[in-house]
Short mmCIF file of C-alpha atoms in Angstrom, two decimals:
data_model
loop_
_atom_site.label_atom_id
_atom_site.label_comp_id
_atom_site.label_asym_id
_atom_site.label_seq_id
_atom_site.Cartn_x
_atom_site.Cartn_y
_atom_site.Cartn_z
CA MET A 926 38.05 -79.24 -161.74
CA PHE A 927 40.43 -81.84 -163.16
CA LEU A 928 41.27 -84.94 -161.16
CA SER A 929 44.57 -86.14 -162.50
CA LEU A 930 45.97 -89.63 -162.12
CA PHE A 931 48.52 -87.99 -159.83
CA ASP A 932 45.75 -86.58 -157.65
CA ILE A 933 44.33 -90.06 -157.12
CA PHE A 934 47.73 -91.76 -156.82
CA LYS A 935 49.78 -89.45 -154.57
CA ILE A 936 53.18 -90.37 -153.16
CA GLY A 937 53.15 -89.72 -149.44
CA ILE A 938 53.56 -91.21 -145.98
CA GLY A 939 51.50 -93.31 -143.59
CA PRO A 940 49.43 -93.94 -141.72
CA SER A 941 46.56 -91.89 -143.19
CA SER A 942 45.98 -89.70 -146.22
CA SER A 943 43.17 -87.76 -144.53
CA HIS A 944 44.62 -87.67 -141.01
CA THR A 945 48.36 -87.45 -141.74
CA MET A 946 48.98 -86.20 -145.28
CA GLY A 947 46.00 -83.81 -145.38
CA PRO A 948 46.82 -81.96 -142.14
CA MET A 949 50.46 -81.67 -143.21
CA VAL A 950 49.34 -80.14 -146.51
CA ALA A 951 46.94 -77.81 -144.67
CA ALA A 952 49.74 -76.58 -142.42
CA ALA A 953 51.91 -75.88 -145.46
CA ARG A 954 49.07 -73.95 -147.09
CA PHE A 955 48.61 -71.87 -143.94
CA LEU A 956 52.30 -70.97 -143.97
CA GLU A 957 51.99 -69.83 -147.58
CA ARG A 958 49.11 -67.59 -146.55
CA LEU A 959 51.22 -66.07 -143.78
CA ARG A 960 54.15 -65.57 -146.15
CA GLY A 961 51.82 -63.79 -148.53
CA GLY A 962 51.28 -61.10 -145.93
CA GLU A 963 47.56 -61.65 -145.43
CA ARG A 964 46.51 -60.63 -141.91
CA ILE A 965 43.61 -59.29 -139.90
CA PRO A 966 43.65 -55.47 -140.06
CA GLY A 967 45.51 -53.96 -137.12
CA ALA A 968 47.36 -57.13 -136.17
CA GLY A 969 51.11 -57.13 -135.72
CA ASP A 970 53.56 -59.63 -137.16
CA ALA A 971 52.88 -63.30 -136.49
CA ALA A 972 54.57 -64.48 -133.28
CA ARG A 973 52.74 -67.67 -132.26
CA LEU A 974 50.92 -70.53 -134.01
CA GLY A 975 48.08 -72.79 -132.93
CA CYS A 976 45.90 -75.60 -134.26
CA ARG A 977 42.53 -77.03 -133.21
CA LEU A 978 41.47 -80.47 -134.50
CA HIS A 979 37.77 -81.29 -134.91
CA GLY A 980 35.65 -84.35 -135.63
CA SER A 981 37.43 -87.49 -136.72
CA LEU A 982 40.77 -85.65 -136.72
CA ALA A 983 40.30 -85.24 -132.96
CA PHE A 984 38.83 -88.64 -132.11
CA THR A 985 41.39 -90.74 -134.00
CA GLY A 986 44.08 -88.12 -134.53
CA ARG A 987 46.60 -89.55 -132.09
CA GLY A 988 46.39 -93.02 -133.62
CA HIS A 989 46.74 -91.51 -137.09
CA ALA A 990 49.65 -89.22 -136.12
CA THR A 991 47.65 -86.10 -136.95
CA ASP A 992 49.37 -84.08 -134.24
CA ARG A 993 52.80 -85.00 -135.59
CA ALA A 994 51.67 -84.22 -139.14
CA VAL A 995 50.49 -80.71 -138.24
CA ILE A 996 53.71 -79.92 -136.40
CA LEU A 997 55.87 -81.22 -139.24
CA GLY A 998 53.80 -79.31 -141.79
CA LEU A 999 54.33 -76.09 -139.83
CA ALA A 1000 58.05 -76.91 -139.75
CA GLY A 1001 58.16 -77.02 -143.55
CA PHE A 1002 57.95 -80.79 -144.22
CA GLU A 1003 55.85 -82.18 -147.11
CA PRO A 1004 54.38 -85.71 -147.46
CA ALA A 1005 56.07 -86.61 -150.75
CA THR A 1006 59.59 -85.66 -149.69
CA ILE A 1007 59.70 -86.07 -145.91
CA ASP A 1008 62.90 -87.48 -144.40
CA ALA A 1009 62.14 -89.60 -141.33
CA ALA A 1010 65.34 -88.85 -139.42
CA ARG A 1011 65.09 -85.08 -139.96
CA ALA A 1012 61.41 -85.18 -139.01
CA GLU A 1013 62.08 -86.91 -135.68
CA ALA A 1014 64.82 -84.43 -134.86
CA ALA A 1015 62.50 -81.52 -135.64
CA LEU A 1016 59.71 -82.91 -133.45
CA ALA A 1017 62.09 -83.32 -130.52
CA ARG A 1018 63.48 -79.80 -130.96
CA ILE A 1019 60.02 -78.20 -131.18
CA ALA A 1020 58.81 -80.02 -128.05
CA ALA A 1021 61.89 -78.92 -126.10
CA GLU A 1022 61.91 -75.30 -127.27
CA ALA A 1023 58.15 -74.65 -127.63
CA ALA A 1024 58.94 -72.88 -130.89
CA ILE A 1025 59.21 -73.61 -134.60
CA GLU A 1026 61.71 -72.24 -137.06
CA VAL A 1027 59.29 -71.59 -139.91
CA PRO A 1028 60.84 -71.27 -143.38
CA GLY A 1029 60.38 -67.71 -144.57
CA LEU A 1030 58.79 -66.53 -141.32
CA GLY A 1031 61.46 -67.05 -138.69
CA ARG A 1032 61.01 -68.36 -135.17
CA LEU A 1033 57.38 -68.58 -134.02
CA GLY A 1034 56.08 -69.78 -130.68
CA PHE A 1035 54.39 -73.19 -130.68
CA ASP A 1036 54.04 -75.44 -127.65
CA PRO A 1037 52.63 -78.82 -128.83
CA ALA A 1038 51.18 -79.50 -125.38
CA ALA A 1039 49.19 -76.25 -125.30
CA ASP A 1040 48.87 -74.97 -128.85
CA LEU A 1041 47.60 -78.16 -130.52
CA VAL A 1042 44.11 -78.94 -129.21
CA PHE A 1043 42.03 -82.08 -129.76
CA ASP A 1044 38.42 -80.81 -129.69
CA TYR A 1045 36.11 -83.75 -128.88
CA GLY A 1046 32.95 -81.69 -129.23
CA PRO A 1047 30.60 -81.77 -132.23
CA ALA A 1048 32.28 -81.93 -135.63
CA LEU A 1049 32.19 -78.85 -137.85
CA GLU A 1050 29.28 -78.82 -140.30
CA ARG A 1051 31.01 -79.08 -143.67
CA HIS A 1052 33.08 -82.24 -143.10
CA ALA A 1053 34.06 -84.70 -140.38
CA ASN A 1054 37.78 -83.93 -140.84
CA ALA A 1055 38.46 -80.30 -139.93
CA LEU A 1056 41.35 -78.34 -138.48
CA VAL A 1057 41.54 -74.64 -137.64
CA LEU A 1058 44.99 -73.06 -137.91
CA SER A 1059 45.66 -69.71 -136.25
CA ALA A 1060 48.46 -67.20 -135.80
CA TRP A 1061 48.69 -64.46 -133.17
CA ASP A 1062 50.95 -61.43 -132.88
CA GLY A 1063 53.21 -60.64 -129.94
CA GLU A 1064 50.37 -58.93 -128.05
CA GLY A 1065 48.05 -61.92 -128.36
CA ASN A 1066 45.93 -60.39 -131.12
CA LEU A 1067 44.68 -62.73 -133.82
CA HIS A 1068 46.90 -62.32 -136.87
CA ALA A 1069 45.28 -64.87 -139.25
CA ARG A 1070 42.97 -67.88 -139.09
CA GLU A 1071 41.81 -70.46 -141.61
CA THR A 1072 39.70 -73.60 -141.44
CA TYR A 1073 40.79 -76.53 -143.58
CA TYR A 1074 38.91 -79.71 -144.40
CA SER A 1075 40.85 -82.90 -145.12
CA ILE A 1076 38.34 -84.59 -147.41
CA GLY A 1077 40.18 -87.86 -148.08
CA GLY A 1078 43.06 -89.01 -150.23
CA GLY A 1079 45.25 -86.10 -149.15
CA PHE A 1080 42.86 -83.52 -150.66
CA VAL A 1081 42.47 -80.34 -148.59
CA LEU A 1082 39.92 -77.54 -149.05
CA THR A 1083 39.31 -74.26 -147.24
CA GLU A 1084 35.83 -73.13 -146.25
CA ALA A 1085 35.66 -70.91 -149.33
CA GLU A 1086 36.69 -73.80 -151.57
CA MET A 1087 34.08 -76.05 -149.97
CA ASP A 1088 31.44 -73.39 -150.60
CA ALA A 1089 32.44 -73.17 -154.27
CA ASP A 1090 31.04 -76.73 -154.69
CA PRO A 1091 33.55 -78.29 -157.08
CA GLN A 1092 31.15 -81.24 -157.49
CA LEU A 1093 29.34 -79.23 -160.16
CA ALA A 1094 32.26 -79.47 -162.59
CA PRO A 1095 32.99 -82.51 -164.78
CA VAL A 1096 35.41 -84.92 -163.10
CA ASP A 1097 37.89 -84.56 -165.95
CA GLY A 1098 36.83 -81.04 -166.78
CA LEU A 1099 39.39 -78.47 -167.92
CA PRO A 1100 39.52 -76.16 -170.92
CA GLY A 1101 40.79 -78.22 -173.81
CA VAL A 1102 40.24 -81.64 -172.19
CA PRO A 1103 38.86 -83.88 -174.95
CA TYR A 1104 36.86 -86.27 -172.74
CA PRO A 1105 35.28 -84.33 -169.83
CA PHE A 1106 33.19 -87.14 -168.32
CA ALA A 1107 31.46 -86.61 -164.97
CA SER A 1108 29.73 -89.99 -164.74
CA ALA A 1109 30.30 -93.56 -165.83
CA ALA A 1110 27.46 -93.21 -168.34
CA GLU A 1111 29.20 -90.23 -169.96
CA MET A 1112 32.50 -92.10 -169.89
CA LEU A 1113 31.00 -95.08 -171.72
CA GLU A 1114 29.22 -92.86 -174.23
CA MET A 1115 32.46 -91.04 -175.03
CA ALA A 1116 34.30 -94.34 -175.36
CA ALA A 1117 31.69 -95.65 -177.78
CA ARG A 1118 31.74 -92.46 -179.83
CA SER A 1119 35.53 -92.21 -179.98
CA GLY A 1120 36.39 -95.89 -180.24
CA LEU A 1121 38.95 -95.43 -177.45
CA SER A 1122 39.46 -97.36 -174.26
CA ILE A 1123 38.97 -95.71 -170.88
CA ALA A 1124 42.75 -95.68 -170.42
CA GLU A 1125 43.23 -94.00 -173.80
CA MET A 1126 40.68 -91.30 -172.97
CA LYS A 1127 42.26 -90.69 -169.58
CA ARG A 1128 45.68 -90.51 -171.20
CA ALA A 1129 44.40 -87.92 -173.69
CA ASN A 1130 43.01 -85.84 -170.83
CA GLU A 1131 46.27 -86.05 -168.87
CA ALA A 1132 48.21 -85.02 -171.99
CA THR A 1133 46.55 -81.59 -171.86
CA ARG A 1134 48.49 -80.94 -168.63
CA ILE A 1135 51.56 -83.16 -168.88
CA PRO A 1136 53.76 -83.69 -171.97
CA ALA A 1137 53.32 -87.19 -173.38
CA ALA A 1138 57.01 -88.02 -172.92
CA GLU A 1139 56.82 -87.06 -169.27
CA LEU A 1140 53.52 -88.79 -168.54
CA ASP A 1141 54.78 -92.36 -168.80
CA ALA A 1142 57.85 -91.52 -166.72
CA ARG A 1143 55.67 -90.11 -163.96
CA ILE A 1144 53.34 -93.12 -164.08
CA ASP A 1145 56.36 -95.42 -163.89
CA ARG A 1146 57.58 -93.48 -160.84
CA VAL A 1147 54.26 -94.16 -159.08
CA ILE A 1148 54.48 -97.84 -160.02
CA ALA A 1149 58.06 -98.00 -158.71
CA VAL A 1150 57.04 -96.53 -155.34
CA MET A 1151 54.19 -99.04 -155.10
CA MET A 1152 56.47 -101.97 -155.86
CA ALA A 1153 59.17 -100.73 -153.48
CA CYS A 1154 56.60 -100.45 -150.71
CA ILE A 1155 55.53 -104.06 -151.27
CA ASP A 1156 59.18 -105.18 -151.25
CA ARG A 1157 59.90 -103.35 -147.97
CA GLY A 1158 56.80 -104.82 -146.39
CA LEU A 1159 57.70 -108.34 -147.51
CA ALA A 1160 61.17 -107.96 -145.98
CA ALA A 1161 60.22 -106.38 -142.64
CA GLU A 1162 59.37 -108.05 -139.35
CA GLY A 1163 58.46 -106.91 -135.86
CA ILE A 1164 55.67 -105.15 -133.98
CA LEU A 1165 53.83 -102.20 -135.48
CA PRO A 1166 53.79 -98.95 -133.46
CA GLY A 1167 50.75 -97.65 -131.61
CA GLY A 1168 50.25 -99.96 -128.66
CA LEU A 1169 48.07 -102.71 -130.16
CA LYS A 1170 51.15 -104.92 -130.49
CA VAL A 1171 50.13 -106.04 -133.97
CA ARG A 1172 52.84 -108.24 -135.44
CA ARG A 1173 53.77 -107.89 -139.10
CA ARG A 1174 52.69 -111.01 -141.02
CA ALA A 1175 53.32 -110.27 -144.71
CA ARG A 1176 56.90 -111.56 -144.68
CA ARG A 1177 56.00 -114.86 -143.05
CA ILE A 1178 53.11 -115.47 -145.44
CA HIS A 1179 55.26 -114.58 -148.44
CA ASP A 1180 58.11 -116.80 -147.28
CA GLN A 1181 55.70 -119.70 -146.95
CA LEU A 1182 54.31 -119.10 -150.43
CA VAL A 1183 57.78 -118.96 -151.98
CA GLU A 1184 58.83 -122.13 -150.16
CA GLU A 1185 55.71 -123.99 -151.37
CA ARG A 1186 56.25 -123.07 -155.02
CA GLY A 1187 56.76 -126.01 -157.36
CA ARG A 1188 55.42 -128.64 -154.97
CA ASN A 1189 52.18 -129.24 -156.91
CA LEU A 1190 50.46 -129.39 -153.55
CA SER A 1191 49.09 -125.85 -153.40
CA PRO A 1192 45.30 -125.45 -153.48
CA PRO A 1193 43.73 -123.64 -156.45
CA HIS A 1194 42.85 -120.64 -154.31
CA ILE A 1195 46.51 -119.95 -153.45
CA CYS A 1196 46.34 -116.78 -155.54
CA ASN A 1197 44.28 -115.25 -152.72
CA ASP A 1198 47.21 -115.68 -150.35
CA TRP A 1199 49.59 -113.95 -152.77
CA LEU A 1200 47.18 -111.03 -153.12
CA SER A 1201 46.77 -110.79 -149.35
CA ALA A 1202 50.52 -110.90 -148.74
CA TYR A 1203 51.13 -108.06 -151.20
CA ALA A 1204 48.30 -105.92 -149.82
CA MET A 1205 49.23 -106.55 -146.20
CA ALA A 1206 52.86 -105.70 -146.93
CA VAL A 1207 51.79 -102.24 -148.10
CA ASN A 1208 49.45 -101.59 -145.20
CA GLU A 1209 51.96 -102.77 -142.65
CA GLU A 1210 54.38 -100.24 -144.13
CA ASN A 1211 51.62 -97.62 -144.00
CA ALA A 1212 50.88 -98.40 -140.35
CA ALA A 1213 54.58 -97.94 -139.60
CA GLY A 1214 54.56 -94.47 -141.21
CA GLY A 1215 56.43 -95.53 -144.34
CA GLN A 1216 56.22 -94.20 -147.88
CA VAL A 1217 53.09 -95.32 -149.71
CA VAL A 1218 50.92 -94.22 -152.62
CA THR A 1219 47.34 -93.12 -151.92
CA SER A 1220 45.24 -95.56 -153.93
CA PRO A 1221 43.02 -93.58 -153.50
CA THR A 1222 43.73 -93.27 -149.74
CA ASN A 1223 46.37 -94.55 -147.33
CA GLY A 1224 43.91 -96.74 -145.45
CA ALA A 1225 43.21 -98.50 -148.76
CA ALA A 1226 46.73 -98.16 -150.16
CA GLY A 1227 47.37 -101.90 -150.43
CA VAL A 1228 44.54 -102.95 -152.73
CA PHE A 1229 45.64 -101.47 -156.05
CA PRO A 1230 49.38 -102.22 -155.68
CA SER A 1231 48.54 -105.81 -154.73
CA VAL A 1232 46.50 -106.36 -157.89
CA LEU A 1233 49.16 -104.56 -159.94
CA ARG A 1234 51.88 -106.82 -158.51
CA TYR A 1235 49.70 -109.88 -159.12
CA PHE A 1236 49.29 -108.84 -162.76
CA GLN A 1237 53.04 -108.24 -163.14
CA ASP A 1238 54.34 -111.37 -161.42
CA HIS A 1239 51.64 -113.98 -161.88
CA MET A 1240 49.76 -113.36 -165.10
CA VAL A 1241 50.93 -114.51 -168.53
CA GLY A 1242 51.42 -111.68 -171.01
CA ALA A 1243 51.73 -108.86 -168.48
CA THR A 1244 53.42 -105.76 -169.92
CA ARG A 1245 54.52 -102.35 -168.71
CA ALA A 1246 51.93 -100.84 -171.06
CA GLY A 1247 49.27 -102.93 -169.35
CA MET A 1248 50.40 -101.73 -165.95
CA ARG A 1249 50.20 -98.10 -167.08
CA ASP A 1250 46.71 -98.75 -168.44
CA MET A 1251 45.75 -100.14 -165.05
CA LEU A 1252 46.69 -96.87 -163.36
CA LEU A 1253 45.03 -94.72 -166.01
CA THR A 1254 41.83 -96.75 -165.81
CA GLY A 1255 41.90 -96.91 -162.03
CA ALA A 1256 42.35 -93.15 -161.82
CA ALA A 1257 39.29 -92.63 -164.03
CA ILE A 1258 37.16 -94.80 -161.76
CA GLY A 1259 38.58 -93.31 -158.57
CA GLY A 1260 37.84 -89.84 -159.88
CA LEU A 1261 34.21 -90.77 -160.50
CA VAL A 1262 33.80 -92.09 -156.95
CA LYS A 1263 35.41 -89.02 -155.42
CA HIS A 1264 33.45 -86.65 -157.64
CA ASN A 1265 30.02 -88.22 -157.12
CA ALA A 1266 30.33 -89.66 -153.60
CA SER A 1267 33.45 -89.77 -151.40
CA ILE A 1268 36.74 -91.57 -150.82
CA SER A 1269 36.80 -90.53 -147.15
CA GLY A 1270 36.26 -93.06 -144.38
CA ALA A 1271 35.34 -90.21 -142.04
CA GLU A 1272 32.59 -89.18 -144.43
CA CYS A 1273 31.20 -92.49 -145.74
CA GLY A 1274 32.91 -95.35 -143.91
CA CYS A 1275 35.34 -97.88 -145.32
CA GLN A 1276 33.10 -98.53 -148.32
CA ALA A 1277 34.49 -95.22 -149.58
CA GLU A 1278 38.10 -96.30 -149.06
CA VAL A 1279 38.61 -100.04 -149.59
CA GLY A 1280 35.43 -100.14 -151.68
CA SER A 1281 36.63 -97.49 -154.09
CA ALA A 1282 40.13 -98.99 -154.15
CA SER A 1283 38.72 -102.40 -155.04
CA ALA A 1284 36.62 -100.86 -157.82
CA MET A 1285 39.68 -99.08 -159.20
CA ALA A 1286 41.78 -102.24 -159.11
CA ALA A 1287 39.04 -104.36 -160.66
CA ALA A 1288 38.58 -101.90 -163.50
CA GLY A 1289 42.34 -101.61 -164.03
CA LEU A 1290 42.91 -105.36 -164.17
CA CYS A 1291 39.94 -105.87 -166.46
CA ALA A 1292 41.34 -103.23 -168.82
CA ALA A 1293 44.83 -104.75 -168.77
CA MET A 1294 43.32 -108.14 -169.62
CA GLY A 1295 41.65 -106.73 -172.73
CA GLY A 1296 38.22 -105.89 -171.36
CA SER A 1297 35.93 -103.55 -173.26
CA PRO A 1298 34.88 -100.25 -171.64
CA GLU A 1299 31.55 -101.87 -170.75
CA GLN A 1300 33.31 -104.81 -169.09
CA VAL A 1301 35.64 -102.43 -167.24
CA GLU A 1302 32.68 -100.45 -165.90
CA ASN A 1303 31.01 -103.72 -164.90
CA ALA A 1304 34.14 -104.88 -163.04
CA ALA A 1305 34.27 -101.63 -161.06
CA GLU A 1306 30.58 -101.91 -160.22
CA ILE A 1307 30.84 -105.51 -159.02
CA ALA A 1308 33.75 -104.71 -156.73
CA LEU A 1309 32.16 -101.57 -155.29
CA GLU A 1310 28.71 -103.13 -154.88
CA HIS A 1311 30.07 -105.80 -152.59
CA HIS A 1312 31.71 -103.31 -150.25
CA LEU A 1313 28.59 -101.18 -149.76
CA GLY A 1314 27.77 -100.52 -146.12
CA MET A 1315 31.29 -101.29 -144.84
CA THR A 1316 32.03 -99.28 -141.72
CA CYS A 1317 35.28 -97.61 -140.69
CA ASP A 1318 35.92 -98.72 -137.11
CA PRO A 1319 39.69 -98.89 -136.49
CA VAL A 1320 40.63 -100.36 -133.13
CA LYS A 1321 42.39 -97.74 -130.98
CA GLY A 1322 42.18 -95.31 -133.89
CA LEU A 1323 45.08 -97.06 -135.64
CA VAL A 1324 45.16 -98.01 -139.33
CA GLN A 1325 45.88 -101.64 -138.38
CA VAL A 1326 42.87 -103.66 -137.23
CA PRO A 1327 40.86 -104.41 -139.34
CA CYS A 1328 42.47 -102.24 -142.01
CA ILE A 1329 45.50 -104.36 -142.92
CA GLU A 1330 43.60 -107.59 -143.61
CA ARG A 1331 40.72 -105.64 -145.15
CA ASN A 1332 43.05 -104.50 -147.94
CA GLY A 1333 43.85 -108.12 -148.73
CA LEU A 1334 40.18 -108.98 -149.05
CA GLY A 1335 39.63 -105.87 -151.18
CA ALA A 1336 42.32 -107.07 -153.58
CA ILE A 1337 40.78 -110.56 -153.74
CA LYS A 1338 37.37 -109.07 -154.53
CA ALA A 1339 38.93 -106.89 -157.22
CA VAL A 1340 40.42 -109.85 -159.08
CA SER A 1341 37.18 -111.81 -158.75
CA ALA A 1342 35.18 -108.84 -160.04
CA ALA A 1343 37.46 -108.40 -163.06
CA SER A 1344 37.21 -112.10 -163.87
CA LEU A 1345 33.42 -112.11 -163.59
CA ALA A 1346 33.13 -109.05 -165.80
CA LEU A 1347 35.38 -110.58 -168.46
CA ARG A 1348 33.10 -113.62 -168.60
CA GLY A 1349 30.18 -111.40 -169.54
CA ASP A 1350 29.49 -108.95 -172.34
CA GLY A 1351 29.40 -105.83 -170.16
CA GLY A 1352 25.64 -105.87 -169.69
CA HIS A 1353 24.37 -105.79 -166.08
CA ILE A 1354 21.48 -104.59 -163.93
CA VAL A 1355 23.19 -102.16 -161.50
CA SER A 1356 25.23 -99.43 -163.17
CA LEU A 1357 28.42 -98.06 -161.67
CA ASP A 1358 26.71 -94.68 -161.36
CA ALA A 1359 23.88 -96.23 -159.34
CA CYS A 1360 26.39 -98.01 -157.15
CA ILE A 1361 28.35 -94.81 -156.50
CA ALA A 1362 25.11 -92.99 -155.65
CA THR A 1363 24.25 -95.78 -153.21
CA LEU A 1364 27.67 -95.42 -151.57
CA ARG A 1365 26.99 -91.71 -151.13
CA ASP A 1366 23.49 -92.21 -149.71
CA THR A 1367 24.57 -95.05 -147.41
CA GLY A 1368 27.41 -92.91 -146.11
CA ARG A 1369 25.06 -90.04 -145.35
CA ASP A 1370 22.74 -92.36 -143.39
CA MET A 1371 25.55 -94.19 -141.55
CA SER A 1372 25.94 -93.40 -137.86
CA GLU A 1373 28.90 -91.18 -137.07
CA LYS A 1374 30.28 -93.80 -134.69
CA TYR A 1375 31.01 -96.02 -137.69
CA LYS A 1376 32.88 -93.34 -139.66
CA GLU A 1377 36.50 -93.30 -138.46
CA THR A 1378 35.75 -92.06 -134.95
CA SER A 1379 36.55 -95.38 -133.21
CA LEU A 1380 33.34 -94.97 -131.22
CA GLY A 1381 31.56 -98.07 -132.53
CA GLY A 1382 31.93 -101.47 -134.15
CA LEU A 1383 35.18 -103.38 -133.73
CA ALA A 1384 36.75 -100.32 -132.12
CA VAL A 1385 34.63 -100.79 -128.98
CA ASN A 1386 34.08 -104.56 -129.08
CA VAL A 1387 37.74 -105.59 -129.33
CA PRO A 1388 40.11 -104.94 -126.41
CA ASP A 1389 42.77 -102.46 -127.52
CA CYS A 1390 45.53 -103.70 -125.25
#
């Protein structure tokens, strides 16, 4: 297994990496299987498609647009390149005709009202986010079936891939990778032995897959999408979709901050408001179904870009090289969390999403500010430690309340963690590895009603209309 920077930071669409992007990817994978000719012996050609959503994908699927994502995936759309206008036209056509024109397979029956089922029974055993895709022939015989698990951050695995247990491989493992660390302890040991920073080691690992000249261009593309998302969010107004009637606030906050500049009246903690405005701008765009970058998930997509923007626009000495190092370092930390615990709110609560995002951003900022590998690891640990136990309880199943503000607070914690770490020598009591293990164990013990099902917490104690 090799978790690339571009696995952690994926360009996609809102509102959810696990509930929107993942199901869309799963549908595309199922189509590839059908195009490959694989079928149950004796079955005729595929004539009709169906999908059954389980666990969190069922309970909060409507609020996360999971049904739309599956349909669009079956219609040939992909998260990184989807065109909103074409997508809406396709959804309307499929609903009217009860059929999908599937690229490479022709016209197949699919009635969204009957063939896409939200199963509110017990979740499947392997993961809380599961969908079963099926195809039948013209006589109603099963042609093919596959179960997919959307494990967070847009990652999708089949049952066979889940059984293969990729957790056994080093997080940066690949033949020829020079620094195949699977834990923070290994990462620090390799840094000490090589004399390289975490960003430099991650860059060397990436260079085994991507030419050096191309790597920076691809990183810059991710940065550009992050910055564009912030800009769109800071310019937009209105009510977010979904029925909660949540009003966008990022533009108003940002306008106030800009207007107050130069007055010498701003309180010292004003930086927190800038961070919150940037993070909320991203998550308001995400809630509206706009283009975002998983960082490492959509629900936590505002934390890292907010800290990145803060570094770029507010910190003396910020450079493009420093911004690239932030992403490289953040990807290393995000990979460790995903490898040894989870980045899925449906699996471990919001500690796995905003918590991991805050750790990534803290580590990245610390690195860009000249922190040693030990200080970078300490920054990540501080940020993650103070998100432990955080539940995922979105009101009405929407990635809006408390998710939008929560990203702002995650960004604030990240900057504070980086600053604290830089004031020390890297020595601390709780290691990042211990903190990640605690996230994993806490997630396993957490009640299912607090893991992206909207069956507990704020989701049931706050009126949703």
